[in-house]
mmCIF file of C-alpha atoms and ligand atoms in Angstrom:
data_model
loop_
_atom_site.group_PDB
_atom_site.id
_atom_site.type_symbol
_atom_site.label_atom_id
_atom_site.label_comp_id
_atom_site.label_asym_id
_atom_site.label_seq_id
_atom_site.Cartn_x
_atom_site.Cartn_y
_atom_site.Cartn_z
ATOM 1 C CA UNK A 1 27.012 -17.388 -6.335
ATOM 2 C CA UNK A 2 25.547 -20.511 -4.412
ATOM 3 C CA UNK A 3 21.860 -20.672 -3.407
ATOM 4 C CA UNK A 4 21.890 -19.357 0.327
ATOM 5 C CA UNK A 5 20.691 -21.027 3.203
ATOM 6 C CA UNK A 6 18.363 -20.815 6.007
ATOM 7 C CA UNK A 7 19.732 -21.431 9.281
ATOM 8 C CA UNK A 8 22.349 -19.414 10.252
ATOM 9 C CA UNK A 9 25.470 -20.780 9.180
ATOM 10 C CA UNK A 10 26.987 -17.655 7.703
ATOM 11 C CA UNK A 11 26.774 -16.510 10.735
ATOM 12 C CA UNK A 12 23.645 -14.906 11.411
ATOM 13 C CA UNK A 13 19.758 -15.186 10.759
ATOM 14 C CA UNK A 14 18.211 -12.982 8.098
ATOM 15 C CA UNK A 15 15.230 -10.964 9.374
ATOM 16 C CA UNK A 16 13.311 -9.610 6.423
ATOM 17 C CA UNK A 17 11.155 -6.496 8.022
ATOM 18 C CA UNK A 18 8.152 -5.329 5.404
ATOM 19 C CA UNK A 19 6.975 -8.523 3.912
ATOM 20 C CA UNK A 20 3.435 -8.156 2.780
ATOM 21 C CA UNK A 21 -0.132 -10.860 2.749
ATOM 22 C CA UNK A 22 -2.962 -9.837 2.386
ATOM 23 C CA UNK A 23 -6.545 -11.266 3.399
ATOM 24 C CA UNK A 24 -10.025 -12.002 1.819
ATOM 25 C CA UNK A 25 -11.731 -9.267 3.421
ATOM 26 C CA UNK A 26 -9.115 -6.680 2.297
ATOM 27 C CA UNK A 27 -9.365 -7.990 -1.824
ATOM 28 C CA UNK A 28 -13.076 -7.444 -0.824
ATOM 29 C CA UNK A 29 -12.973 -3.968 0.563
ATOM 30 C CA UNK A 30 -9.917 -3.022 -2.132
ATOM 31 C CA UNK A 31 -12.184 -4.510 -4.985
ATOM 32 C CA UNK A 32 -15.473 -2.266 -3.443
ATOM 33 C CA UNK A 33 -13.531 0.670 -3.287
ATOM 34 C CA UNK A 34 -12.391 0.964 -6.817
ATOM 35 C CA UNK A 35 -16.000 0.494 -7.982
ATOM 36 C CA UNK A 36 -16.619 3.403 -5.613
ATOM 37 C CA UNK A 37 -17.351 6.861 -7.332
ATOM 38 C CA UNK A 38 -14.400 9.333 -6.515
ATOM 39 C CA UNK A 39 -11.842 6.793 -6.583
ATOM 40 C CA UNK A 40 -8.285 7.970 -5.078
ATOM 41 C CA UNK A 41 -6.440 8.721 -8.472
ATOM 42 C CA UNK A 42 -3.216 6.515 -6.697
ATOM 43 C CA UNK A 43 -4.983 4.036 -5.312
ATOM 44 C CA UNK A 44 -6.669 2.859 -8.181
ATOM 45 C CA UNK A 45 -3.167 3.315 -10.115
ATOM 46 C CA UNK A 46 -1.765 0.949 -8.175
ATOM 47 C CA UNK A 47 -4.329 -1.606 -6.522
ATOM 48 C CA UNK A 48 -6.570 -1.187 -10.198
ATOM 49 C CA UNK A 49 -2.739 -3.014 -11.394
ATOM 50 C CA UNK A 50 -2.229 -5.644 -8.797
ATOM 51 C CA UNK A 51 -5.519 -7.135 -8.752
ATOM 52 C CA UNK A 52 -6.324 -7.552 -12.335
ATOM 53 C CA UNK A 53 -3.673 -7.228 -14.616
ATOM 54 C CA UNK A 54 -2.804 -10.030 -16.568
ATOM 55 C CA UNK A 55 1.257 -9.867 -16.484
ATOM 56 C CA UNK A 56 3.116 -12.127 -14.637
ATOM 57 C CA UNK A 57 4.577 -9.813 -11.759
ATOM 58 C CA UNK A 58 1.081 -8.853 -10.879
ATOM 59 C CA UNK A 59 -0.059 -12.538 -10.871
ATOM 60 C CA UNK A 60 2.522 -14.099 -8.873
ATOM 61 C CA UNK A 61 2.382 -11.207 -6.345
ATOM 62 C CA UNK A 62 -1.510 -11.744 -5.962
ATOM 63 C CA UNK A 63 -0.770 -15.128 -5.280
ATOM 64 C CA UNK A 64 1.837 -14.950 -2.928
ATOM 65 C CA UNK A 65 0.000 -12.273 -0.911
ATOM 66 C CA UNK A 66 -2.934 -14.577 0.010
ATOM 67 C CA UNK A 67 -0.365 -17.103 0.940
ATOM 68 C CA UNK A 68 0.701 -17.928 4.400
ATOM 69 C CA UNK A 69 1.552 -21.079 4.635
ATOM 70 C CA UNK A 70 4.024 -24.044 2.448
ATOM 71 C CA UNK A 71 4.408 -22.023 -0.746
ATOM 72 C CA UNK A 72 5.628 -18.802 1.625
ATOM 73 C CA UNK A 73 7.779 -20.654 3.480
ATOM 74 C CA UNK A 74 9.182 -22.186 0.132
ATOM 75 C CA UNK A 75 9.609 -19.163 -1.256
ATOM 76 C CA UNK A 76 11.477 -17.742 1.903
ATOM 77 C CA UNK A 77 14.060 -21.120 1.725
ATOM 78 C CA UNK A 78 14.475 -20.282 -2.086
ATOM 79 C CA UNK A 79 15.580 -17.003 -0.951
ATOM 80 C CA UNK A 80 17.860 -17.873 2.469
ATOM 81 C CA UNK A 81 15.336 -15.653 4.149
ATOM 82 C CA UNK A 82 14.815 -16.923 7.580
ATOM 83 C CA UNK A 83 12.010 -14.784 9.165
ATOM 84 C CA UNK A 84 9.477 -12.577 7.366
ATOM 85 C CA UNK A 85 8.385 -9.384 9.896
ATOM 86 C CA UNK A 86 4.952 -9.357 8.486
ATOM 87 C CA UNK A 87 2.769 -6.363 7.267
ATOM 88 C CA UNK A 88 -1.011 -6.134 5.718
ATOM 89 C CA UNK A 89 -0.063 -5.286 2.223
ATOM 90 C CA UNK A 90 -0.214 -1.294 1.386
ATOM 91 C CA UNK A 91 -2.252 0.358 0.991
ATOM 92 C CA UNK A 92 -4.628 -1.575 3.795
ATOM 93 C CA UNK A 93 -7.272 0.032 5.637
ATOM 94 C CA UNK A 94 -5.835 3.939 4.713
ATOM 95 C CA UNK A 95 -7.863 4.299 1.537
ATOM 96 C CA UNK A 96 -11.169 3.284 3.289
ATOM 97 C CA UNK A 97 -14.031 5.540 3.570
ATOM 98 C CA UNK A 98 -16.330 3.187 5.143
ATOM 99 C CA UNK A 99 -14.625 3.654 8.696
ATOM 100 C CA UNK A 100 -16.415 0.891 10.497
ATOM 101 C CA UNK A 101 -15.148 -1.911 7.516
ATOM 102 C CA UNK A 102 -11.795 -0.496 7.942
ATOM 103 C CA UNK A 103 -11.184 -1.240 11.431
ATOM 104 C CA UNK A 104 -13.246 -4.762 10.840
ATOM 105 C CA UNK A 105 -10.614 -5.253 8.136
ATOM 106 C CA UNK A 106 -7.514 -4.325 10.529
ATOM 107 C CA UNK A 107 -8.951 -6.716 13.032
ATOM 108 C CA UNK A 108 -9.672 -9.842 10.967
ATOM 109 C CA UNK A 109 -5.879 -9.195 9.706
ATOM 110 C CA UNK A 110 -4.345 -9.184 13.013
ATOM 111 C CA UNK A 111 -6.042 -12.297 13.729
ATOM 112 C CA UNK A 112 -5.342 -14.248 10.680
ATOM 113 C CA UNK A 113 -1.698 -12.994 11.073
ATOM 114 C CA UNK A 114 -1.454 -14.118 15.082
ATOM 115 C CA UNK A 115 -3.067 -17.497 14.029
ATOM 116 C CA UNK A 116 -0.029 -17.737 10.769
ATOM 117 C CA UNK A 117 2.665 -16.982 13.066
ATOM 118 C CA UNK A 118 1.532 -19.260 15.537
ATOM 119 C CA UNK A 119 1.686 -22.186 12.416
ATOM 120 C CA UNK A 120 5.198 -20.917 12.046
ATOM 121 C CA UNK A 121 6.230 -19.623 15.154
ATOM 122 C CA UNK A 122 10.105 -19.372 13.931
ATOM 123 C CA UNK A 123 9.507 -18.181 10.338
ATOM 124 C CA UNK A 124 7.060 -15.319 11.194
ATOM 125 C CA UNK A 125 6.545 -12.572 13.348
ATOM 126 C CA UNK A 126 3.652 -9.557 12.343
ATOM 127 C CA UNK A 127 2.841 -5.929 12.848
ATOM 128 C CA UNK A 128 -0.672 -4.964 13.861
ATOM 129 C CA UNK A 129 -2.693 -3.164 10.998
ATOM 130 C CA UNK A 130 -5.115 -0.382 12.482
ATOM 131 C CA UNK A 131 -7.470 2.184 10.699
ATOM 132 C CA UNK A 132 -6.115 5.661 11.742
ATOM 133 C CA UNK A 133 -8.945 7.143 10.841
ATOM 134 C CA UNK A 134 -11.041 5.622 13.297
ATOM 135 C CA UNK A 135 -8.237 6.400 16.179
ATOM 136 C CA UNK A 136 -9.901 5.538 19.305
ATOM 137 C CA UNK A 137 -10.761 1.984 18.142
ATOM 138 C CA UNK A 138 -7.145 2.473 16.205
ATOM 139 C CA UNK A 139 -5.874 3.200 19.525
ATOM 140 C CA UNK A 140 -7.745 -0.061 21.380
ATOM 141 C CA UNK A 141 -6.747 -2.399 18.464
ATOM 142 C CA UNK A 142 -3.034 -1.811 18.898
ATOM 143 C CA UNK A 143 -3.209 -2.520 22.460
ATOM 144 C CA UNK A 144 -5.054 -5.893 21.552
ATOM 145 C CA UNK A 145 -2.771 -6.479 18.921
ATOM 146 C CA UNK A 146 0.313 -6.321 20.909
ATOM 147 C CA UNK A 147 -0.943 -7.580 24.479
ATOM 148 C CA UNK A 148 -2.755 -10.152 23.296
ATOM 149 C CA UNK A 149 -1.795 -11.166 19.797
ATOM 150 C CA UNK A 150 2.320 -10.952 20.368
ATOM 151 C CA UNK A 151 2.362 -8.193 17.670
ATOM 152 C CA UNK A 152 5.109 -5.935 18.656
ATOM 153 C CA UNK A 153 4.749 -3.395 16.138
ATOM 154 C CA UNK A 154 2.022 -0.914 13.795
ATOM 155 C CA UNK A 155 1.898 -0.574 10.342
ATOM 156 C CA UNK A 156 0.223 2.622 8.998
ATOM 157 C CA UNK A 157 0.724 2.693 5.737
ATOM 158 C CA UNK A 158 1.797 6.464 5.280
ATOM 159 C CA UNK A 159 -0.973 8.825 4.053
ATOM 160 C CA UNK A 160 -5.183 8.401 5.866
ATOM 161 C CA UNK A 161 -7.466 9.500 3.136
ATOM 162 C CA UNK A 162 -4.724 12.698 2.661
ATOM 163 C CA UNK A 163 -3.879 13.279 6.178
ATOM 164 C CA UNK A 164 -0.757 12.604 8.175
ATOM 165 C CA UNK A 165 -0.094 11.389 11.318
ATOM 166 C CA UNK A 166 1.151 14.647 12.691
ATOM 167 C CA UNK A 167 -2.406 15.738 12.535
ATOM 168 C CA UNK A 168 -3.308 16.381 16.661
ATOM 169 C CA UNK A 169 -6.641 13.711 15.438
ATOM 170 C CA UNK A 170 -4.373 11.024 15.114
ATOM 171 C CA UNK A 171 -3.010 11.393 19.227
ATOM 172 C CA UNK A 172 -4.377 8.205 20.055
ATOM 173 C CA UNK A 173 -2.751 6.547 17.667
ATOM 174 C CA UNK A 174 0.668 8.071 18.952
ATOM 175 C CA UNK A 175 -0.148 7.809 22.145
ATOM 176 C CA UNK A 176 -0.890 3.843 22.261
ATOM 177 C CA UNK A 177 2.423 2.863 20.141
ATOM 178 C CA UNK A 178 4.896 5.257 22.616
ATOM 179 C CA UNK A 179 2.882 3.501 26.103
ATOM 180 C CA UNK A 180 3.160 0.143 24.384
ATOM 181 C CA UNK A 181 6.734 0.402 23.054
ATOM 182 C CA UNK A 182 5.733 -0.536 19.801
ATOM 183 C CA UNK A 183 7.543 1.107 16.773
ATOM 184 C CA UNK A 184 5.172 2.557 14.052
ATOM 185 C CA UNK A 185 5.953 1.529 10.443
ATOM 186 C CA UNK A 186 5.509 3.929 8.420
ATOM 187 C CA UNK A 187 4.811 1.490 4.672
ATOM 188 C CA UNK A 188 4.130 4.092 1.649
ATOM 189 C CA UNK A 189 1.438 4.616 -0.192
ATOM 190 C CA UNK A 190 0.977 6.321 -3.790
ATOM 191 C CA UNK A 191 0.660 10.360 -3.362
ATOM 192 C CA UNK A 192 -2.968 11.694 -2.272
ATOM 193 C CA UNK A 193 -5.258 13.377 -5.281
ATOM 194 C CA UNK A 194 -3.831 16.928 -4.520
ATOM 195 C CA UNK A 195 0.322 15.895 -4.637
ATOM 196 C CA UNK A 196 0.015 12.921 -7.251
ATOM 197 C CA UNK A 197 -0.986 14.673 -11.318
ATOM 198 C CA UNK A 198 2.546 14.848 -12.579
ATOM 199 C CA UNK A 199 3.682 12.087 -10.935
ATOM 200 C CA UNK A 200 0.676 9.942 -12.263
ATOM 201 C CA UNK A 201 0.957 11.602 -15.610
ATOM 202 C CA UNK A 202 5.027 10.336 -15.990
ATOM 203 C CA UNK A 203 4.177 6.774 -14.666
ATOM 204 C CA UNK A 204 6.202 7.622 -11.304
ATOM 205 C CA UNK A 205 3.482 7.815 -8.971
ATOM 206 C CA UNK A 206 4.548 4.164 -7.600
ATOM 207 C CA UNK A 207 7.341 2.258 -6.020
ATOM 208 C CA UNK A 208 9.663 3.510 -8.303
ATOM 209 C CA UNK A 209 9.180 7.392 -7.014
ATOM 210 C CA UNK A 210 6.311 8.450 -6.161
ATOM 211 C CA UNK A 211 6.209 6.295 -2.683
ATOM 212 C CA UNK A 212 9.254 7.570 -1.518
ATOM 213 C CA UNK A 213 8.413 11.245 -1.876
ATOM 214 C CA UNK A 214 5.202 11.111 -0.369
ATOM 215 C CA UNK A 215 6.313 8.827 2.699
ATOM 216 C CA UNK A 216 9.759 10.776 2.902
ATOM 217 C CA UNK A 217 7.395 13.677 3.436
ATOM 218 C CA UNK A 218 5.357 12.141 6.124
ATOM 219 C CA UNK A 219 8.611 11.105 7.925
ATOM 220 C CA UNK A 220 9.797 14.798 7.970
ATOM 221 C CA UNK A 221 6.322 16.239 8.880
ATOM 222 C CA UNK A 222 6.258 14.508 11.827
ATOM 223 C CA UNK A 223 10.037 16.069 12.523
ATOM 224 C CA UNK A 224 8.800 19.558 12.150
ATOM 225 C CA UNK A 225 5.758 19.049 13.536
ATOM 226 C CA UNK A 226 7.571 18.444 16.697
ATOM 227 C CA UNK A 227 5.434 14.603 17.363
ATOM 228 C CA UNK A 228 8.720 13.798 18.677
ATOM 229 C CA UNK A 229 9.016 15.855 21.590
ATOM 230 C CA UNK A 230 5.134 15.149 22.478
ATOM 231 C CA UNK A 231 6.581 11.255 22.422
ATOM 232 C CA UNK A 232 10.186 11.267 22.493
ATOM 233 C CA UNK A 233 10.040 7.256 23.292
ATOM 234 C CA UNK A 234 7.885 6.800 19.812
ATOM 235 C CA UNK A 235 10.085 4.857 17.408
ATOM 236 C CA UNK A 236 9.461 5.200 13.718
ATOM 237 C CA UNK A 237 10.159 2.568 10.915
ATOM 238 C CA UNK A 238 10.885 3.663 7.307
ATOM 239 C CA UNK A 239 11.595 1.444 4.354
ATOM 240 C CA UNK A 240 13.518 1.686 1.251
ATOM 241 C CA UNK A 241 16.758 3.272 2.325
ATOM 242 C CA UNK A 242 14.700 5.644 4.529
ATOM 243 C CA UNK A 243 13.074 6.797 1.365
ATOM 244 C CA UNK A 244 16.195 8.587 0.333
ATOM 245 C CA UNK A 245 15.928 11.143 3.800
ATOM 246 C CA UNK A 246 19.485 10.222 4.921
ATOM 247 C CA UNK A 247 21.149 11.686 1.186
ATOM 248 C CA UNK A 248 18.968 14.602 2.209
ATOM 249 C CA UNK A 249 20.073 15.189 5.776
ATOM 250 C CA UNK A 250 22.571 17.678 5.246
ATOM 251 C CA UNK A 251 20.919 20.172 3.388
ATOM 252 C CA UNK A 252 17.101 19.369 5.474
ATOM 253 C CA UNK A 253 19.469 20.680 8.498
ATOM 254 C CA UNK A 254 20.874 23.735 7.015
ATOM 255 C CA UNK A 255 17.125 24.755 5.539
ATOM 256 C CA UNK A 256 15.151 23.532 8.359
ATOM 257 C CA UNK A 257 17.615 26.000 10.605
ATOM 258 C CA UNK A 258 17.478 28.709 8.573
ATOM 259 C CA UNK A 259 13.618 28.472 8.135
ATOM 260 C CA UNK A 260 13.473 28.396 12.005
ATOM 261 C CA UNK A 261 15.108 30.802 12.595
ATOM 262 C CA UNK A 262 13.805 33.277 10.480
ATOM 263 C CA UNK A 263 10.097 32.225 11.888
ATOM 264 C CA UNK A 264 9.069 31.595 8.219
ATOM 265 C CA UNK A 265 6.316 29.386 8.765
ATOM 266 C CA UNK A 266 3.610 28.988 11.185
ATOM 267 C CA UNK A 267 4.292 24.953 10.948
ATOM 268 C CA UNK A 268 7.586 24.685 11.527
ATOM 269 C CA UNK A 269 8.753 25.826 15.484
ATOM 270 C CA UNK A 270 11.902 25.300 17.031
ATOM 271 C CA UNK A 271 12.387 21.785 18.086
ATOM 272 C CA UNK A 272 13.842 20.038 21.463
ATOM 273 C CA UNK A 273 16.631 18.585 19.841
ATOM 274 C CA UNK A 274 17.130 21.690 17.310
ATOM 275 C CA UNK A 275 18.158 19.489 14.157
ATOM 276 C CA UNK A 276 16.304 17.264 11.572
ATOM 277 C CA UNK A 277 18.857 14.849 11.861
ATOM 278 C CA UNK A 278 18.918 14.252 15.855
ATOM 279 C CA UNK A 279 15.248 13.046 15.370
ATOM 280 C CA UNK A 280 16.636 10.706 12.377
ATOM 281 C CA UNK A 281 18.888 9.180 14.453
ATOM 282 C CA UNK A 282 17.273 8.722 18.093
ATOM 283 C CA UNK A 283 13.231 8.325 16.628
ATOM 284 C CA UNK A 284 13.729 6.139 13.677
ATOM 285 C CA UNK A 285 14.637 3.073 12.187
ATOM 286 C CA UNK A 286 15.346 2.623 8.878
ATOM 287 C CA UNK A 287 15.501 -0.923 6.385
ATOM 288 C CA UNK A 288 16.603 -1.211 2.652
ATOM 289 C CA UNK A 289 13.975 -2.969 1.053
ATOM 290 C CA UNK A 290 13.750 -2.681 -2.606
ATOM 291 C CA UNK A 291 17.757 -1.276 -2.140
ATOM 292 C CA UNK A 292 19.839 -4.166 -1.814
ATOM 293 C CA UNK A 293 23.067 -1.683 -2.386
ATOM 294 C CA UNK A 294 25.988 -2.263 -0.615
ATOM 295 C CA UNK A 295 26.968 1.653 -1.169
ATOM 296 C CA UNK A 296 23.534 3.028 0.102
ATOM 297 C CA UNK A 297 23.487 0.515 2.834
ATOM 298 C CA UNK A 298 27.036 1.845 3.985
ATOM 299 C CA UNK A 299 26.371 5.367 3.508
ATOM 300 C CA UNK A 300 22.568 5.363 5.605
ATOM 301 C CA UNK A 301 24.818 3.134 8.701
ATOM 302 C CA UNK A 302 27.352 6.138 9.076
ATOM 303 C CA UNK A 303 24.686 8.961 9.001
ATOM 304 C CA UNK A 304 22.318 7.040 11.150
ATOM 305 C CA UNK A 305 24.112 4.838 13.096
ATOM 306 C CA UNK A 306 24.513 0.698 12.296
ATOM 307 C CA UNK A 307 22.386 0.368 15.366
ATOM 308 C CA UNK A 308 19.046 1.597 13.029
ATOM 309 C CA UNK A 309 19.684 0.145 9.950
ATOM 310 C CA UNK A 310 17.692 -3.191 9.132
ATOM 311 C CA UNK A 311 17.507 -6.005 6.574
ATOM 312 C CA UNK A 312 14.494 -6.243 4.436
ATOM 313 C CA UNK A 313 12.898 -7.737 1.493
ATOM 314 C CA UNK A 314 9.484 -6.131 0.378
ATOM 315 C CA UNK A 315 8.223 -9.806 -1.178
ATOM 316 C CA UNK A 316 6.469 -10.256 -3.134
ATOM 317 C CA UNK A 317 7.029 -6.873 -4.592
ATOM 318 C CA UNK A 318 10.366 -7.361 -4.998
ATOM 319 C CA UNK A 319 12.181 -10.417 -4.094
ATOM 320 C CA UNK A 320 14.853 -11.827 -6.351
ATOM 321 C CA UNK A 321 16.364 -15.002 -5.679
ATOM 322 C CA UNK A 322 20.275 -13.681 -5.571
ATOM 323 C CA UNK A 323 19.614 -10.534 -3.422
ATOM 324 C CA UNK A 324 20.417 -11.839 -0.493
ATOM 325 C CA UNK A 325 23.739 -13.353 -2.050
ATOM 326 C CA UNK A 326 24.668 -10.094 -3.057
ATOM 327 C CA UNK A 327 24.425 -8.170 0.746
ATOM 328 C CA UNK A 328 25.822 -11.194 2.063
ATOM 329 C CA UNK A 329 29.233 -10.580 0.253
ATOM 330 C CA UNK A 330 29.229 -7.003 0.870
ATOM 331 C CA UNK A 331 32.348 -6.086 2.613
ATOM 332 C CA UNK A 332 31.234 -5.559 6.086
ATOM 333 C CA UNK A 333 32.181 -6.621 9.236
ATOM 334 C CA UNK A 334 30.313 -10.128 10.687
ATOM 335 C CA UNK A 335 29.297 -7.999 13.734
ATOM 336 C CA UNK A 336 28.034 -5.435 11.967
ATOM 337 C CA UNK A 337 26.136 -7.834 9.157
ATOM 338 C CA UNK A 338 24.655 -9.443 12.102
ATOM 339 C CA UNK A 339 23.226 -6.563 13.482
ATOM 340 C CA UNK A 340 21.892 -5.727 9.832
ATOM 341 C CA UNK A 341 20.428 -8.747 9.418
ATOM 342 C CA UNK A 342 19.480 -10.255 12.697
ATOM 343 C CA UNK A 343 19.593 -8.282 15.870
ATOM 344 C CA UNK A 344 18.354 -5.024 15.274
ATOM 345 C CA UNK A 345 15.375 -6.657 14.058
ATOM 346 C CA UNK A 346 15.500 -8.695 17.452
ATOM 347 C CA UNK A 347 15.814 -6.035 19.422
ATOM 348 C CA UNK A 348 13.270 -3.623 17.435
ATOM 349 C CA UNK A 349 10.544 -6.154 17.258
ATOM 350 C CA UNK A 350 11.214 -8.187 20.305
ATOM 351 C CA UNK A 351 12.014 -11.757 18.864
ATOM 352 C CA UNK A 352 13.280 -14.081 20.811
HETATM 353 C C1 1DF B 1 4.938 -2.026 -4.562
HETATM 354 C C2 1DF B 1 6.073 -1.865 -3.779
HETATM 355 C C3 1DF B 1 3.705 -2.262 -3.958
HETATM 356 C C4 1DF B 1 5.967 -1.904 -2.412
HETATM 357 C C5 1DF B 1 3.625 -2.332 -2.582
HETATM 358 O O1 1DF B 1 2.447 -2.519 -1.917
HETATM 359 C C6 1DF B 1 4.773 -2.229 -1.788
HETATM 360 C C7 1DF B 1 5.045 -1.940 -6.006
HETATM 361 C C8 1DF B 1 1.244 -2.404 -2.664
HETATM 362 O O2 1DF B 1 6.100 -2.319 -6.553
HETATM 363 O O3 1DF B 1 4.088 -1.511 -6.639
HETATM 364 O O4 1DF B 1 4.695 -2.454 -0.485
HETATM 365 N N1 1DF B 1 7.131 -1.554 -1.679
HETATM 366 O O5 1DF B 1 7.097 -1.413 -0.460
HETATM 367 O O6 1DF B 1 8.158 -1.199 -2.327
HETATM 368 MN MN1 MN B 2 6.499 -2.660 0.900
#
């Protein structure tokens, strides 16, 4: 396979839509937290790994975090990438206990990503990073972040120190993203303290499982829940082949019916639009990073529609040099590539 090319020429852009940085002041708050007593069990799993750990994956991914400038773009023309959809690198301002740093943290982020994108105006575009668990100032940021900084979307980077969004503290939040049109991506994180032993225990409480499950789970919460028909404009993002909910669909119907209608828990009510999978495919979005797989990417356009299904990356964490090369020869229409690649992306984040 050749190198691929920025530009276009095959037809369409490629819009990569959960690329992570990272700032000073979040290695600073990530580095006081782990000294903290009572560390989160996944979050010094993970972040404990990335910042110190002498391997080369972990070194090259702390460097190309802090980066937002040459060696990013460089890295994006090695890889025919030809926009990076930015996000504050998981697991942000969620693990915070010191609420007040937090939001200071989402706030210095938003600015050093407005000031990147306007260095790069074509190359980058951003989500705005808030700290839920402050969610009136959560709530104020976003509407900075989008009115004035140009960011057209949230990142909330799944679980908030064990709670989920559906939680009625967290309306704010909702509230702000639905008025401002701005989708909510929903990044993973590693399981909280009470869902995360055997996981942690196997070495599967990462990227490689342990994220999906855990963010899956948020997804559908907020399904049962009913969040969606309190804001049936909010627009959800999930990554990773919508952390493997559309395999599930059939069978989440058939239960979540059954458990309905037999009033078995207190939780779960009758919804609007009665099934899981009307919410899947009118409230969310979903991209493939980390699953460059022709099959899966197939598979998650006929349950969901081609309409929701967007192109991404996940660099550093994952960012061959050839994956692109591969979903450019999968055998797919041009039309529909381009709305893989390119448009939804467009249309999602508002690029023009
Ligand atoms: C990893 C993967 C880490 C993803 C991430 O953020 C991340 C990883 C800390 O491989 O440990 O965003 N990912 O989205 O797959
Ligand atoms: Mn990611």
């Amino acid at each position: 396979m050749t190198t691929p090319r920025t530009g276009g020429a095959q037809g369409y852009l490629r819009i990569a839509a959960e690329e992570a940085f990272t700032t000073p002041e979040l290695v600073a708050a990530f580095r006081d937290e782990l000294a903290a007593p009572d560390v989160d069990p996944g979050f010094r799993s993970l972040i404990g790994f990335y910042l110190d750990h002498p391997a080369e994956r972990p070194r090259f991914i702390a460097r190309a975090l802090n980066d937002l400038g040459e060696n990013r773009i460089a890295d994006m023309d090695a890889r025919g990438i030809d926009r990076q959809i930015l996000a504050l690198t998981a697991p942000a301002t969620n693990v915070m206990r010191d609420v007040e740093r937090a939001t200071m943290v989402a706030q210095t982020a938003n600015d050093r990503l407005a000031d990147a994108i306007s260095r790069y105006p074509t190359r980058f575009s951003g989500m705005a990073a808030c700290a839920p668990q402050a969610p009136k100032l959560a709530a104020r940021e976003i509407e900075r972040a989008v009115t004035r900084l140009g960011l057209n979307a949230v990142v909330i980077n799944s679980h908030i120190l064990g709670e989920y969004l559906d939680n009625p503290k967290f309306q704010e939040v909702l509230e702000a993203a639905e008025a401002l049109d701005a989708p909510i991506y929903i990044h993973p994180n590693t399981p909280p303290a009470n869902m995360i032993g055997p996981m942690l225990e196997a070495g599967l409480d990462g990227a490689i499982f342990g994220f999906g499950v855990e963010t899956g789970m948020h997804a559908l919460r907020l399904i049962t829940s009913g969040v969606f028909d309190r804001y049936p404009k909010l627009q959800v993002i999930i990554g990773h082949m919508g952390e493997a909910l559309p395999f599930w669909l059939y069978r989440l119907d058939y239960m979540h019916q059954a458990g309905v209608a037999a009033g078995r828990y207190e939780f779960m009510k009758p919804l609007k639009k009665g099934k899981v999978s009307n919410y899947l495919r009118e409230n969310f979005h979903i991209t493939n990073s980390g699953v460059a797989w022709e099959e899966a990417v197939k598979f998650t356009q006929r349950v969901i529609g081609e309409d929701r299904v967007l192109y991404a990356m996940d660099y550093p964490y994952q960012c061959p040099v050839e994956e692109v090369a591969t979903l450019d020869a999968m055998d797919m229409s041009l039309e529909t590539k381009r709305k893989f690649f390119q448009t939804n992306a467009e249309r999602l984040f508002k690029i023009s």
